[in-house]
Short mmCIF file of C-alpha atoms and ligand atoms in Angstrom, two decimals:
data_model
loop_
_atom_site.label_atom_id
_atom_site.label_comp_id
_atom_site.label_asym_id
_atom_site.label_seq_id
_atom_site.Cartn_x
_atom_site.Cartn_y
_atom_site.Cartn_z
CA MET A 1 29.32 -52.75 18.18
CA LYS A 2 29.01 -51.00 14.83
CA SER A 3 29.35 -47.21 14.81
CA ARG A 4 30.28 -46.16 11.28
CA ASN A 5 27.06 -44.36 10.46
CA ASN A 6 27.01 -42.74 13.86
CA SER A 7 30.54 -41.37 13.44
CA ARG A 8 29.56 -39.81 10.13
CA LEU A 9 26.40 -38.26 11.59
CA ILE A 10 28.32 -36.86 14.54
CA ARG A 11 30.82 -35.28 12.15
CA ASP A 12 27.92 -33.56 10.35
CA ALA A 13 26.24 -32.62 13.62
CA SER A 14 29.43 -31.01 14.91
CA ARG A 15 29.76 -28.98 11.75
CA TYR A 16 26.40 -27.27 12.21
CA LEU A 17 25.39 -27.67 15.85
CA VAL A 18 27.48 -26.36 18.73
CA GLY A 19 29.31 -29.39 20.06
CA GLY A 20 27.02 -31.47 17.85
CA VAL A 21 24.11 -30.99 20.28
CA ASN A 22 21.37 -28.66 21.47
CA SER A 23 22.00 -29.15 25.19
CA PRO A 24 25.47 -29.65 26.70
CA VAL A 25 25.18 -32.91 28.63
CA ARG A 26 24.00 -34.70 25.48
CA SER A 27 27.48 -34.23 24.05
CA PHE A 28 28.88 -37.15 26.12
CA ARG A 29 31.91 -34.98 27.00
CA TYR A 30 31.89 -36.33 30.53
CA VAL A 31 32.27 -39.87 29.27
CA GLY A 32 34.76 -38.84 26.59
CA MET A 33 33.09 -40.41 23.60
CA ASP A 34 30.82 -39.65 20.67
CA PRO A 35 27.15 -39.41 21.62
CA LYS A 36 24.69 -41.66 19.82
CA VAL A 37 22.42 -40.14 17.22
CA ILE A 38 19.04 -41.68 17.92
CA ARG A 39 16.96 -42.97 15.04
CA LYS A 40 13.87 -44.04 16.95
CA GLY A 41 12.51 -45.23 20.24
CA LYS A 42 9.90 -47.79 21.22
CA GLY A 43 8.96 -48.56 24.80
CA ALA A 44 12.11 -48.86 26.91
CA TYR A 45 14.39 -49.07 23.89
CA ILE A 46 16.17 -46.64 21.60
CA TYR A 47 17.92 -47.41 18.33
CA ASP A 48 20.86 -45.79 16.55
CA TYR A 49 21.76 -45.62 12.83
CA ASP A 50 24.05 -48.66 12.94
CA GLY A 51 21.31 -51.11 13.90
CA ASN A 52 22.16 -51.08 17.62
CA LYS A 53 19.44 -51.27 20.24
CA TYR A 54 19.80 -49.89 23.76
CA ILE A 55 17.79 -50.22 26.94
CA ASP A 56 17.19 -46.55 27.68
CA TYR A 57 17.50 -45.18 31.22
CA VAL A 58 17.61 -41.54 30.13
CA ILE A 59 14.08 -41.84 28.84
CA SER A 60 14.05 -38.26 27.58
CA TRP A 61 15.60 -37.03 30.87
CA GLY A 62 12.70 -38.45 32.80
CA ALA A 63 9.92 -37.15 30.57
CA ALA A 64 8.94 -40.35 28.75
CA ILE A 65 7.52 -42.16 31.78
CA LEU A 66 5.28 -44.34 29.60
CA GLY A 67 8.23 -45.33 27.40
CA HIS A 68 8.86 -44.10 23.87
CA ALA A 69 6.11 -43.86 21.26
CA HIS A 70 3.36 -45.13 23.54
CA PRO A 71 0.52 -46.12 21.17
CA ALA A 72 -2.19 -44.13 22.99
CA VAL A 73 -0.04 -41.01 23.14
CA VAL A 74 0.94 -41.31 19.47
CA LYS A 75 -2.70 -41.81 18.52
CA SER A 76 -3.87 -38.75 20.41
CA ILE A 77 -1.06 -36.60 18.98
CA ARG A 78 -2.03 -37.72 15.47
CA ALA A 79 -5.65 -36.80 16.05
CA ALA A 80 -4.70 -33.44 17.54
CA VAL A 81 -2.34 -32.51 14.68
CA LYS A 82 -5.16 -32.90 12.19
CA GLN A 83 -7.04 -30.07 13.90
CA GLY A 84 -4.18 -27.61 13.31
CA VAL A 85 -0.98 -27.47 15.32
CA HIS A 86 -1.28 -24.14 17.09
CA PHE A 87 -3.54 -21.13 17.36
CA GLY A 88 -2.21 -19.01 20.19
CA ALA A 89 -5.67 -19.09 21.71
CA THR A 90 -7.30 -21.18 24.44
CA THR A 91 -8.13 -24.73 23.39
CA VAL A 92 -10.00 -27.55 25.13
CA PRO A 93 -6.93 -29.75 25.81
CA GLU A 94 -5.47 -26.87 27.87
CA ILE A 95 -8.55 -26.77 30.04
CA GLU A 96 -8.49 -30.55 30.41
CA LEU A 97 -4.82 -30.70 31.37
CA ALA A 98 -5.23 -27.86 33.87
CA GLN A 99 -8.23 -29.59 35.42
CA ARG A 100 -6.42 -32.95 35.60
CA ILE A 101 -3.42 -31.38 37.29
CA HIS A 102 -5.66 -29.54 39.75
CA ASN A 103 -7.49 -32.76 40.62
CA ALA A 104 -4.19 -34.57 41.18
CA ILE A 105 -2.49 -31.68 43.01
CA PRO A 106 -5.33 -29.64 44.59
CA LEU A 107 -3.03 -26.91 45.90
CA ILE A 108 -2.58 -25.92 42.26
CA GLU A 109 -5.86 -24.02 42.04
CA LYS A 110 -4.61 -22.13 39.02
CA ILE A 111 -1.89 -23.09 36.60
CA ARG A 112 0.05 -21.38 33.79
CA PHE A 113 1.57 -23.52 31.06
CA VAL A 114 4.89 -22.59 29.47
CA ASN A 115 7.31 -24.41 27.17
CA SER A 116 10.06 -25.71 29.46
CA GLY A 117 11.05 -26.27 33.06
CA THR A 118 13.41 -23.31 32.81
CA GLU A 119 10.54 -20.99 31.89
CA ALA A 120 8.37 -22.40 34.66
CA VAL A 121 10.96 -21.67 37.35
CA MET A 122 11.82 -18.24 35.92
CA ALA A 123 8.18 -17.23 35.96
CA ALA A 124 7.48 -18.71 39.40
CA VAL A 125 10.42 -16.73 40.80
CA ARG A 126 9.16 -13.54 39.14
CA LEU A 127 5.70 -14.15 40.56
CA ALA A 128 7.11 -14.74 44.06
CA ARG A 129 9.15 -11.54 43.77
CA GLY A 130 6.18 -9.57 42.49
CA PHE A 131 3.86 -10.95 45.16
CA THR A 132 6.23 -10.29 48.09
CA GLY A 133 7.82 -7.10 46.76
CA ARG A 134 11.22 -8.60 47.65
CA ASP A 135 14.22 -9.34 45.45
CA LEU A 136 16.34 -12.10 47.00
CA ILE A 137 15.82 -15.80 46.43
CA ILE A 138 17.51 -18.80 48.00
CA LYS A 139 18.59 -21.86 46.14
CA PHE A 140 20.43 -24.88 47.49
CA ASN A 141 23.92 -25.83 46.49
CA ASN A 142 24.05 -28.55 43.82
CA SER A 143 20.46 -28.06 42.80
CA TYR A 144 19.52 -27.16 39.23
CA HIS A 145 16.48 -25.18 38.25
CA GLY A 146 17.06 -24.43 34.58
CA HIS A 147 19.27 -21.93 32.83
CA ALA A 148 17.84 -18.54 33.86
CA ASP A 149 20.72 -16.07 34.35
CA TYR A 150 20.42 -15.71 38.10
CA LEU A 151 20.00 -19.46 38.61
CA LEU A 152 23.30 -20.33 36.96
CA VAL A 153 25.03 -19.72 40.23
CA LYS A 154 26.96 -22.75 41.45
CA ALA A 155 24.36 -24.89 39.71
CA GLY A 156 24.64 -28.66 39.34
CA SER A 157 23.65 -30.61 36.23
CA GLY A 158 25.61 -29.83 33.05
CA LEU A 159 27.69 -27.21 34.75
CA VAL A 160 29.24 -29.46 37.34
CA THR A 161 29.60 -32.08 34.68
CA LEU A 162 31.61 -29.73 32.50
CA GLY A 163 33.56 -28.46 35.48
CA ILE A 164 32.43 -24.83 35.07
CA PRO A 165 31.65 -23.13 38.39
CA ALA A 166 29.09 -20.76 36.83
CA SER A 167 28.32 -19.48 33.35
CA LEU A 168 29.95 -16.57 31.57
CA GLY A 169 27.44 -14.00 30.47
CA VAL A 170 25.64 -13.83 33.81
CA PRO A 171 25.83 -10.25 35.15
CA ARG A 172 27.28 -10.19 38.65
CA ASP A 173 24.36 -8.11 39.86
CA TYR A 174 21.91 -10.82 38.79
CA ALA A 175 23.90 -13.46 40.63
CA LYS A 176 23.78 -11.29 43.74
CA THR A 177 20.02 -11.69 43.91
CA VAL A 178 20.43 -15.40 44.70
CA LEU A 179 21.71 -16.75 47.99
CA ILE A 180 23.11 -20.27 47.95
CA ALA A 181 22.25 -22.38 50.97
CA PRO A 182 24.09 -25.61 51.73
CA GLY A 183 21.99 -28.75 51.17
CA ALA A 184 19.51 -30.05 53.77
CA ASP A 185 20.74 -27.89 56.69
CA ALA A 186 17.82 -26.13 58.33
CA ASN A 187 20.03 -24.32 60.83
CA ALA A 188 22.10 -22.81 58.04
CA LEU A 189 18.89 -21.74 56.32
CA GLU A 190 17.67 -20.22 59.57
CA ARG A 191 20.92 -18.21 59.82
CA ILE A 192 20.50 -16.88 56.27
CA PHE A 193 16.94 -15.86 57.11
CA SER A 194 17.94 -14.18 60.35
CA LYS A 195 20.27 -11.96 58.32
CA TYR A 196 18.25 -11.37 55.12
CA GLY A 197 14.77 -12.56 56.11
CA LYS A 198 12.78 -9.47 55.17
CA GLN A 199 14.44 -9.30 51.74
CA ILE A 200 13.84 -12.92 50.75
CA ALA A 201 11.05 -13.46 48.24
CA ALA A 202 11.34 -17.22 47.89
CA VAL A 203 13.17 -20.44 48.59
CA LEU A 204 13.54 -22.80 45.64
CA VAL A 205 13.75 -26.50 46.43
CA GLU A 206 14.04 -29.72 44.45
CA PRO A 207 12.21 -31.95 46.95
CA VAL A 208 14.00 -34.98 45.51
CA GLY A 209 17.42 -33.94 44.24
CA GLY A 210 17.88 -35.02 40.65
CA ASN A 211 20.79 -32.98 39.41
CA TYR A 212 23.73 -34.05 41.55
CA GLY A 213 22.96 -37.70 41.49
CA VAL A 214 19.70 -38.65 43.16
CA THR A 215 19.16 -37.22 46.65
CA PRO A 216 16.19 -38.79 48.45
CA PRO A 217 13.85 -36.30 50.09
CA ASP A 218 14.29 -35.30 53.71
CA TYR A 219 10.72 -34.66 54.81
CA SER A 220 11.63 -33.23 58.19
CA PHE A 221 14.06 -30.79 56.56
CA LEU A 222 11.45 -29.79 54.00
CA SER A 223 8.94 -29.16 56.72
CA ARG A 224 11.48 -26.95 58.56
CA VAL A 225 11.92 -25.03 55.30
CA ARG A 226 8.15 -24.58 55.18
CA ASP A 227 8.10 -23.27 58.77
CA ILE A 228 10.98 -20.86 58.23
CA THR A 229 9.58 -19.43 54.97
CA LYS A 230 6.16 -18.98 56.58
CA ARG A 231 7.63 -17.19 59.56
CA TYR A 232 9.44 -14.70 57.33
CA GLY A 233 6.69 -14.29 54.75
CA ALA A 234 8.78 -15.82 51.96
CA GLN A 235 7.28 -18.05 49.27
CA LEU A 236 8.22 -21.71 49.13
CA ILE A 237 8.62 -22.96 45.56
CA PHE A 238 8.86 -26.70 44.98
CA ASP A 239 10.64 -27.41 41.71
CA GLU A 240 8.93 -30.63 40.68
CA VAL A 241 9.95 -30.45 37.03
CA ILE A 242 11.41 -33.94 37.35
CA THR A 243 9.40 -35.27 40.28
CA GLY A 244 5.84 -34.24 39.39
CA PHE A 245 3.95 -37.47 38.52
CA ARG A 246 7.22 -39.44 38.67
CA PHE A 247 6.50 -41.39 41.89
CA HIS A 248 2.72 -41.43 42.03
CA TYR A 249 -0.19 -39.62 40.42
CA GLY A 250 0.71 -36.26 41.93
CA SER A 251 3.48 -34.34 43.63
CA VAL A 252 6.22 -35.00 46.16
CA ALA A 253 4.74 -32.09 48.13
CA GLU A 254 1.76 -34.29 48.85
CA LEU A 255 3.93 -37.30 49.77
CA ALA A 256 5.82 -35.05 52.18
CA GLY A 257 2.60 -33.59 53.57
CA ILE A 258 3.84 -30.08 52.82
CA THR A 259 2.00 -27.25 51.12
CA PRO A 260 4.41 -25.08 49.14
CA ASP A 261 3.17 -21.77 47.75
CA LEU A 262 4.09 -22.61 44.18
CA ILE A 263 4.90 -25.82 42.33
CA CYS A 264 6.83 -25.97 39.06
CA LEU A 265 6.16 -28.86 36.73
CA GLY A 266 7.51 -30.01 33.38
CA LYS A 267 8.69 -33.17 31.60
CA ILE A 268 6.06 -35.87 32.33
CA ILE A 269 3.01 -33.59 32.13
CA GLY A 270 3.69 -32.94 28.42
CA GLY A 271 3.72 -36.61 27.43
CA GLY A 272 7.27 -36.18 26.10
CA LEU A 273 6.66 -32.92 24.23
CA PRO A 274 8.18 -29.59 25.36
CA ILE A 275 6.38 -28.23 28.41
CA GLY A 276 6.66 -26.46 31.73
CA ALA A 277 4.04 -25.21 34.15
CA TYR A 278 3.70 -23.43 37.45
CA GLY A 279 0.78 -23.13 39.76
CA GLY A 280 -0.47 -22.28 43.21
CA ASN A 281 -3.53 -20.99 44.98
CA ASN A 282 -5.91 -18.43 43.50
CA GLU A 283 -4.50 -15.61 45.58
CA ILE A 284 -0.90 -15.85 44.41
CA MET A 285 -1.74 -16.82 40.83
CA GLY A 286 -4.12 -13.85 40.67
CA ASN A 287 -1.05 -11.60 40.62
CA LEU A 288 -0.23 -12.84 37.15
CA ALA A 289 -1.23 -10.84 34.06
CA PRO A 290 -3.96 -10.45 32.79
CA LEU A 291 -5.42 -10.45 36.34
CA GLY A 292 -2.42 -8.91 38.07
CA LYS A 293 0.75 -6.98 37.51
CA VAL A 294 3.33 -9.74 37.10
CA TYR A 295 3.93 -10.18 33.39
CA GLN A 296 4.64 -13.47 31.66
CA ALA A 297 3.60 -14.41 28.13
CA SER A 298 4.43 -16.86 25.37
CA THR A 299 3.45 -17.49 21.74
CA PHE A 300 3.49 -21.27 22.04
CA ALA A 301 2.36 -21.80 25.63
CA GLY A 302 -0.50 -24.26 25.96
CA ASN A 303 0.13 -25.72 22.53
CA PRO A 304 -2.79 -28.11 21.86
CA ILE A 305 -0.63 -31.01 20.64
CA VAL A 306 1.50 -30.83 23.79
CA MET A 307 -1.57 -30.46 25.99
CA GLN A 308 -3.26 -33.45 24.36
CA ALA A 309 -0.14 -35.60 24.79
CA GLY A 310 -0.15 -34.52 28.43
CA VAL A 311 -3.82 -35.31 28.96
CA THR A 312 -3.43 -38.80 27.47
CA THR A 313 -0.33 -39.48 29.54
CA LEU A 314 -1.98 -38.39 32.77
CA GLU A 315 -5.09 -40.39 31.93
CA ILE A 316 -2.93 -43.51 31.78
CA LEU A 317 -0.94 -42.60 34.89
CA GLU A 318 -4.07 -42.02 36.93
CA SER A 319 -4.82 -45.71 36.96
CA ALA A 320 -1.20 -46.85 37.11
CA ALA A 321 -0.71 -47.16 40.88
CA LYS A 322 0.45 -50.78 40.53
CA GLU A 323 2.84 -49.84 37.74
CA TYR A 324 4.35 -47.03 39.80
CA SER A 325 5.02 -49.51 42.54
CA ARG A 326 6.37 -52.13 40.11
CA ILE A 327 8.98 -49.78 38.65
CA LYS A 328 9.93 -48.58 42.12
CA ASP A 329 10.61 -52.20 43.12
CA LEU A 330 12.49 -52.83 39.86
CA THR A 331 14.66 -49.78 40.50
CA GLU A 332 15.47 -50.99 43.99
CA TYR A 333 16.31 -54.46 42.63
CA LEU A 334 18.59 -52.94 39.98
CA VAL A 335 20.39 -50.66 42.38
CA LEU A 336 20.84 -53.20 45.17
CA HIS A 337 22.28 -55.81 42.81
CA LEU A 338 24.54 -53.22 41.24
CA LYS A 339 25.82 -52.23 44.65
CA GLU A 340 26.35 -55.83 45.74
CA GLN A 341 28.32 -56.61 42.58
CA GLY A 342 30.42 -53.53 43.16
CA LYS A 343 31.32 -54.85 46.60
CA LYS A 344 32.13 -58.30 45.23
CA ASN A 345 34.49 -56.73 42.71
CA ASN A 346 36.00 -54.30 45.19
CA VAL A 347 34.73 -51.31 43.27
CA ASP A 348 33.65 -48.31 45.30
CA VAL A 349 30.35 -47.69 43.55
CA ARG A 350 28.02 -45.21 45.23
CA THR A 351 24.42 -45.67 44.34
CA SER A 352 21.32 -43.83 45.37
CA PHE A 353 17.72 -44.10 44.36
CA TRP A 354 14.25 -42.87 45.13
CA GLY A 355 11.20 -44.39 43.54
CA SER A 356 12.01 -44.97 39.88
CA MET A 357 15.02 -42.60 39.85
CA PHE A 358 18.57 -43.68 40.54
CA SER A 359 22.17 -42.66 40.10
CA VAL A 360 25.51 -44.42 40.01
CA LYS A 361 28.71 -42.63 40.98
CA PHE A 362 32.27 -43.80 41.24
CA GLY A 363 33.74 -40.56 42.51
CA SER A 364 36.19 -41.01 39.64
CA LYS A 365 35.59 -39.81 36.13
CA ARG A 366 38.04 -42.41 34.82
CA LEU A 367 36.10 -45.30 36.37
CA PHE A 368 32.74 -43.91 35.33
CA ARG A 369 33.96 -43.55 31.74
CA LYS A 370 35.14 -47.13 31.61
CA PHE A 371 31.93 -48.39 33.18
CA TYR A 372 29.82 -46.28 30.83
CA ARG A 373 31.59 -47.45 27.69
CA ILE A 374 31.13 -51.12 28.54
CA LEU A 375 27.47 -50.59 29.36
CA LEU A 376 26.87 -48.82 26.07
CA ASP A 377 28.76 -51.52 24.15
CA ASN A 378 26.40 -54.01 25.76
CA GLY A 379 23.24 -52.17 24.81
CA VAL A 380 22.58 -50.21 28.01
CA TYR A 381 22.12 -46.46 27.77
CA PHE A 382 22.58 -44.66 31.11
CA ALA A 383 22.79 -40.89 31.51
CA PRO A 384 26.26 -39.90 30.28
CA SER A 385 27.32 -38.28 33.55
CA GLU A 386 27.55 -39.30 37.20
CA PHE A 387 25.54 -36.23 38.16
CA GLU A 388 22.48 -36.89 36.06
CA ALA A 389 19.67 -39.13 37.23
CA ASP A 390 18.65 -42.35 35.49
CA PHE A 391 15.00 -43.32 35.22
CA LEU A 392 12.84 -46.35 34.71
CA SER A 393 9.71 -46.02 32.63
CA LEU A 394 6.52 -48.04 32.79
CA ALA A 395 7.83 -49.86 29.72
CA HIS A 396 10.87 -51.34 31.53
CA THR A 397 10.52 -55.01 32.42
CA GLN A 398 12.26 -57.43 34.79
CA GLN A 399 13.95 -58.89 31.71
CA ASP A 400 15.33 -55.48 30.73
CA VAL A 401 16.71 -54.97 34.19
CA ASP A 402 18.27 -58.44 34.29
CA GLU A 403 19.90 -57.78 30.93
CA THR A 404 21.13 -54.46 32.27
CA LEU A 405 22.61 -56.19 35.31
CA ARG A 406 24.49 -58.64 33.10
CA ALA A 407 26.12 -55.68 31.35
CA VAL A 408 26.78 -54.06 34.73
CA TYR A 409 28.52 -57.22 36.02
CA LYS A 410 30.70 -57.34 32.92
CA ALA A 411 31.66 -53.72 33.40
CA LEU A 412 32.36 -53.97 37.13
CA LYS A 413 34.62 -56.99 36.58
CA LYS A 414 36.74 -54.98 34.19
CA LEU A 415 37.14 -51.87 36.36
N1 LIG J 1 14.22 -27.88 37.24
C1 LIG J 1 14.72 -29.11 37.42
C2 LIG J 1 14.66 -29.73 38.78
C3 LIG J 1 15.30 -29.79 36.35
O1 LIG J 1 15.83 -31.01 36.53
C4 LIG J 1 15.33 -29.17 35.08
C5 LIG J 1 15.94 -29.85 33.87
N2 LIG J 1 16.27 -31.15 33.97
C6 LIG J 1 14.78 -27.90 34.95
C7 LIG J 1 14.23 -27.28 36.04
C8 LIG J 1 14.77 -27.20 33.62
O2 LIG J 1 13.88 -27.81 32.76
P1 LIG J 1 14.04 -27.66 31.16
O3 LIG J 1 15.29 -28.41 30.80
O4 LIG J 1 12.79 -28.26 30.62
O5 LIG J 1 14.16 -26.20 30.88
#
């Protein structure tokens, strides 16, 4: 596989960008190789500067659910750009996206758009603290909710990948406002609440874990979390930045039959452009400025191009029930065959999946690196870390998955 142009670009990137990237996991440090500089994407494929094509399972970290450069999304972005790219005032696409999200997830009576998942979670936590008048929050071990200071406490995602227990630059007093609960253990959570209950503003949950490999949801655990938080008057925040609109036209909260107080969204709802959002019922959202005393603002929030890309994406997803189910089945097919081939080759490969999300772990960085390299050499682009989730988009076909499996078989034979 040719890589001359890529090597040159990475040299330039490293000269001017920290680690050659704008977000750590993109650096491919975990897999010990140069990352690919991406020239373009179309559907399920991405292309580098040496003429190589890859089947993409990163798919913009889950955001590009329709595949890259979907014609309808591109068309609507083009039309929106012509009207002016930003005003810092309310525009119609904002109203439309808010209404669409409300119709899909009725518990979101009011929504506030921001520019990233990180901002959404930060603001939801502030709102929960303001609403309850309490300071402590609970997050689960190995979950990731963005890079807010107090959330970089034993977080998963890039941090685990880089082997850093927490980030420098986070004041100890901030970290003290977050309690870490072990995963899916309602009794442990109950114990934390019996000690700190009246001080806890909120519990933050990723209903489907996506930042320490894929962890399927445990509905009975989630419903215990709902009971406990209710009993103590704490807010339940579902972080659905990855999972919102990923498995069906709506939230995991609905699939689980649980009503959290706040839901954070991101990724998919912006049609691949930068976005975050948080919402809940009128009562809690009414505490937000300008109606209430919890402050949160942003120059670029609700950007009309982003909103329009989101509206078009959701319009397509609304009638995509069959497609959701097709990519769920394809994911299962991919993962089960991968697992079976691992067994055949005596490789201890640990897979997990939920809907169109999956992850592949070897419990050995050395093995993962080898596996990853062979996949990439054979035109398959997985997330460059065992702890990140891989995704299928609506653009992935049976043929793509079969081609992927051929690369997987090659790799597993050589491990
Ligand atoms: N919450 C979850 C569950 C996430 O997976 C992420 C990022 N992948 C975030 C929050 C932060 O989102 P962003 O990277 O858009 O700030």
